[in-house]
Every structure is written in C-alpha cells, then in structure tokens.
PDB file of C-alpha atoms in Angstrom:
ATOM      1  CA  UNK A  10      28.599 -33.357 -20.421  1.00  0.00           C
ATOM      2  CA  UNK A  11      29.670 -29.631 -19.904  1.00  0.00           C
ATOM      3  CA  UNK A  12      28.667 -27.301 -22.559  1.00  0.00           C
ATOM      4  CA  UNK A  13      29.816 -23.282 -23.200  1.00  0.00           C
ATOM      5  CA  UNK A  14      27.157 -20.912 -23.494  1.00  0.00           C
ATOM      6  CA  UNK A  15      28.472 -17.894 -25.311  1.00  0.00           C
ATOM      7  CA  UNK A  16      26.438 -14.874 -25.875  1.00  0.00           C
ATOM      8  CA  UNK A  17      26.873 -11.709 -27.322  1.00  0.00           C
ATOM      9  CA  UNK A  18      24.994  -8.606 -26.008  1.00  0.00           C
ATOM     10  CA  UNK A  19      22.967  -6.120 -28.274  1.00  0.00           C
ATOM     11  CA  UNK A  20      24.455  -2.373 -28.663  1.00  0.00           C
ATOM     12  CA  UNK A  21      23.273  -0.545 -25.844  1.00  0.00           C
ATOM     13  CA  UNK A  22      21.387  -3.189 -24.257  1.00  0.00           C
ATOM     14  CA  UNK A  23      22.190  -2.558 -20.264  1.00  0.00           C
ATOM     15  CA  UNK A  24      18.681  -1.229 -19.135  1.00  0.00           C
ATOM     16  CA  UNK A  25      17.501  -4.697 -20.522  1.00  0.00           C
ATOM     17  CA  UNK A  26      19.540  -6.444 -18.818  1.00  0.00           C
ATOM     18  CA  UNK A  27      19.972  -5.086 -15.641  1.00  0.00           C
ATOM     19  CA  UNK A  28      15.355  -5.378 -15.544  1.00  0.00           C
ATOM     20  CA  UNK A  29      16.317  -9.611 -16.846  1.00  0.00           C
ATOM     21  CA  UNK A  30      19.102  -9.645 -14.127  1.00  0.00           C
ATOM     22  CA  UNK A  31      17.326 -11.155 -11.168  1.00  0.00           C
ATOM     23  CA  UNK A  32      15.241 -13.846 -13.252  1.00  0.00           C
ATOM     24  CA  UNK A  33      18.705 -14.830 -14.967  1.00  0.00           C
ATOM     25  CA  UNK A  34      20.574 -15.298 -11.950  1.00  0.00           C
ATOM     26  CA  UNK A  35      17.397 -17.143 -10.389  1.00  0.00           C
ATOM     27  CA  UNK A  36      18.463 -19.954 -13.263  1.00  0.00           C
ATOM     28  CA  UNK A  37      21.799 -20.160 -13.035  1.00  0.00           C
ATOM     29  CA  UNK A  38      21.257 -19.924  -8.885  1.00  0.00           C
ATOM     30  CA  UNK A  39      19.247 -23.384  -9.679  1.00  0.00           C
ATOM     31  CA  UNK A  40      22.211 -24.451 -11.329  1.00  0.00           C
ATOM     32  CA  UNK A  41      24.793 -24.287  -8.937  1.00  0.00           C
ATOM     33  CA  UNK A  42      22.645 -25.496  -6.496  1.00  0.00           C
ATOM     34  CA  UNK A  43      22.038 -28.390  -8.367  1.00  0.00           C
ATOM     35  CA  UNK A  44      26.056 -28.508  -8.366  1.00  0.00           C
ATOM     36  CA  UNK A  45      25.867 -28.402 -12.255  1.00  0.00           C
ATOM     37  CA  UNK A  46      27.621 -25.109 -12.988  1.00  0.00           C
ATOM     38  CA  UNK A  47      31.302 -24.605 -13.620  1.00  0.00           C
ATOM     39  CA  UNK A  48      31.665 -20.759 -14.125  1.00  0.00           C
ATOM     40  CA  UNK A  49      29.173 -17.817 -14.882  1.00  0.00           C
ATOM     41  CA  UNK A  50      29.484 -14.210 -15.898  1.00  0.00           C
ATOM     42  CA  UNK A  51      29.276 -11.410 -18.011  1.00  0.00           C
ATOM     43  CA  UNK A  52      31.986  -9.760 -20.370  1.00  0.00           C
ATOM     44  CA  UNK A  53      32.826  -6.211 -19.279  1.00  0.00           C
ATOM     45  CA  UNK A  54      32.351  -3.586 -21.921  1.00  0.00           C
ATOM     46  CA  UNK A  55      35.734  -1.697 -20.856  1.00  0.00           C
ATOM     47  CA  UNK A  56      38.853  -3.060 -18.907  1.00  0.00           C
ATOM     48  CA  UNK A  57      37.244  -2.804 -15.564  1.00  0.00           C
ATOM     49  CA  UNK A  58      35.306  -5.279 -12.846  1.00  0.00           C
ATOM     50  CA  UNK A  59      32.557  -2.509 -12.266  1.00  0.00           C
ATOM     51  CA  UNK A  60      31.620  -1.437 -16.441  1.00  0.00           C
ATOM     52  CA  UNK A  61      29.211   1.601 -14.920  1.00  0.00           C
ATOM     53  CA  UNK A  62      27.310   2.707 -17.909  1.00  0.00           C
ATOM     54  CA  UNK A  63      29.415   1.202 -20.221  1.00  0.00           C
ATOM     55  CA  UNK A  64      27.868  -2.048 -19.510  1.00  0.00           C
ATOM     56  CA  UNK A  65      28.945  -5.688 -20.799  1.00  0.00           C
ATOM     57  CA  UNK A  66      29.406  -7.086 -24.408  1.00  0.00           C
ATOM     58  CA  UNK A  67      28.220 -11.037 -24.063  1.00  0.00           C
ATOM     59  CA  UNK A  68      27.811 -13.563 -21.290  1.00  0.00           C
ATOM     60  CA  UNK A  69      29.628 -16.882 -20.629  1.00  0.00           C
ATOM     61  CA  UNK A  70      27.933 -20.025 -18.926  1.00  0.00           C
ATOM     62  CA  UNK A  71      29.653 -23.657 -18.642  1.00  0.00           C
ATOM     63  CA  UNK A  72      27.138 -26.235 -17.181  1.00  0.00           C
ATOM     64  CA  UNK A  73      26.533 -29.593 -17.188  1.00  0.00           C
ATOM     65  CA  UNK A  74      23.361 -30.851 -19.194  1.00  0.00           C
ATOM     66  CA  UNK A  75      22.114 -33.955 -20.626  1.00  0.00           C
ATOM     67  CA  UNK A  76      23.021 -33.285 -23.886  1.00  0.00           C
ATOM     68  CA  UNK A  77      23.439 -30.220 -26.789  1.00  0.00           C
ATOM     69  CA  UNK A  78      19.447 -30.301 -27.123  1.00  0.00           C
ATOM     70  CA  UNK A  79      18.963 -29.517 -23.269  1.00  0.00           C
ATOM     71  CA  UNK A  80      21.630 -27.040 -23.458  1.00  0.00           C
ATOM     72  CA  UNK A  81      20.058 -25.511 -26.270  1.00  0.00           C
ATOM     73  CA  UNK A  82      16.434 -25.208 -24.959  1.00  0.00           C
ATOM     74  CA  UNK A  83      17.946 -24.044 -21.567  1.00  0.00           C
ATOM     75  CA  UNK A  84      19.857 -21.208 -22.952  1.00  0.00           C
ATOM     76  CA  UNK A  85      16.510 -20.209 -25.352  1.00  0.00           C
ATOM     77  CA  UNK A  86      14.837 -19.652 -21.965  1.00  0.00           C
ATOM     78  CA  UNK A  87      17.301 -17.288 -20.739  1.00  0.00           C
ATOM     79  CA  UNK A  88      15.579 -14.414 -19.439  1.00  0.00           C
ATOM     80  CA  UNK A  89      18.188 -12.005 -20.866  1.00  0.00           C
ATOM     81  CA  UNK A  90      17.483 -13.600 -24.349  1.00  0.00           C
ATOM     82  CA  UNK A  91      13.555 -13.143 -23.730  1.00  0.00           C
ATOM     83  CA  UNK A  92      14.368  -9.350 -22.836  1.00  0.00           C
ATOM     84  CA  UNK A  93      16.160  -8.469 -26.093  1.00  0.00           C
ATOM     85  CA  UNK A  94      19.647  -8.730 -24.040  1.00  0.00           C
ATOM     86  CA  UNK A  95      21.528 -10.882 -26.418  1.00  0.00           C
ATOM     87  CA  UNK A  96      21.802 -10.828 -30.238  1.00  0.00           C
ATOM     88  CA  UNK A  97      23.595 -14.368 -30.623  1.00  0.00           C
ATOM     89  CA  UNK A  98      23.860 -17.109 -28.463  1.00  0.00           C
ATOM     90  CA  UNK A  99      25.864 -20.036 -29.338  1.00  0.00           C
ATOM     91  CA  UNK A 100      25.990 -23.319 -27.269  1.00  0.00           C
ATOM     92  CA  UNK A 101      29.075 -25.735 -27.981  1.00  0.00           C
ATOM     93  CA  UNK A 102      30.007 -28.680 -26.318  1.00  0.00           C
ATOM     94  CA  UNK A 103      32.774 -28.290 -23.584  1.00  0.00           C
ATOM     95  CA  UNK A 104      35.701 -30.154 -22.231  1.00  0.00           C
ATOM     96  CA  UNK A 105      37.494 -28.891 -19.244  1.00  0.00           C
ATOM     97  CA  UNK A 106      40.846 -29.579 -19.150  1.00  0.00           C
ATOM     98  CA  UNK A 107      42.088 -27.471 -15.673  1.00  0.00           C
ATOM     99  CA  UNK A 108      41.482 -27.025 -13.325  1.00  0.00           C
ATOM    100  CA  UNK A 109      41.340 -30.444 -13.127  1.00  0.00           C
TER     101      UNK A 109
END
C-alpha cells in the first residue's frame, strides 16, 4: 500500500538539512530503485524552484510499504528527522487516484 509522508521543517532549519541531505536522498535513492516510490520533495519556503536562503517548510514522500508500522519506522529513520530537520512528521495511508 502507498502511504504520504508529510513533514514539517523546524524554523530556520536549512544548515541541518542541507549537512542530512545526502544520507536522505541515499534512502529515498533505495526507494526508487526498488521501484517503490511515487513522488519525493521538499516544500519551498517562498514561491520559487531554487528557495536560496529562504530554504523549505516540510517534505513530502509517497512510497509503497508493507504496512503503516513500516512506514512509520522508515520515516523515524529519516536522516533529516535524526538531524533536528523536521518538527512533525505524519505518515497516513495513501490512495492514488491519477495519474492512473
């Protein structure tokens, strides 16, 4: 089943993340390549592709896992969430509906 990852960054938490970045995109790397991720990315802090120093707001990851448990521990090992990056994470079931 997919699920939604949804995270929400700390104030001012950019130098953490971008020291987390390449451990966090090692995972979701091992995702893909185990064809198990839908869609992956952060949520720009301004209207803009490239934030600069205003850096992002949250994350969003839908992947397939066993079930909510595995989705759960999975997104606890986040390296972002180890580094102090995000201040909630919440992990819902997901069903995608398009494309289809």
């Amino acid at each position: 089943m997919l699920y939604a990852i949804i995270a929400v960054d700390h104030p001012a938490s950019l130098p953490q993340r971008q020291a987390a970045r390449p451990a966090h995109l090692e995972r979701l790397q091992a995702l893909q390549e185990a064809g198990r991720l839908v869609l992956a990315g952060p949520h720009p802090a301004i209207d803009s592709p490239d934030p600069g120093e205003a850096g992002f707001t949250g994350s969003l990851i839908v992947a397939e896992f066993d079930d909510l448990e595995a989705a759960e521990q999975w997104a606890a090992a986040d390296p972002y969430r180890q580094a102090g990056v995000y201040r909630e994470v919440l992990v819902r079931p997901f069903k995608q509906v398009f494309p289809a």
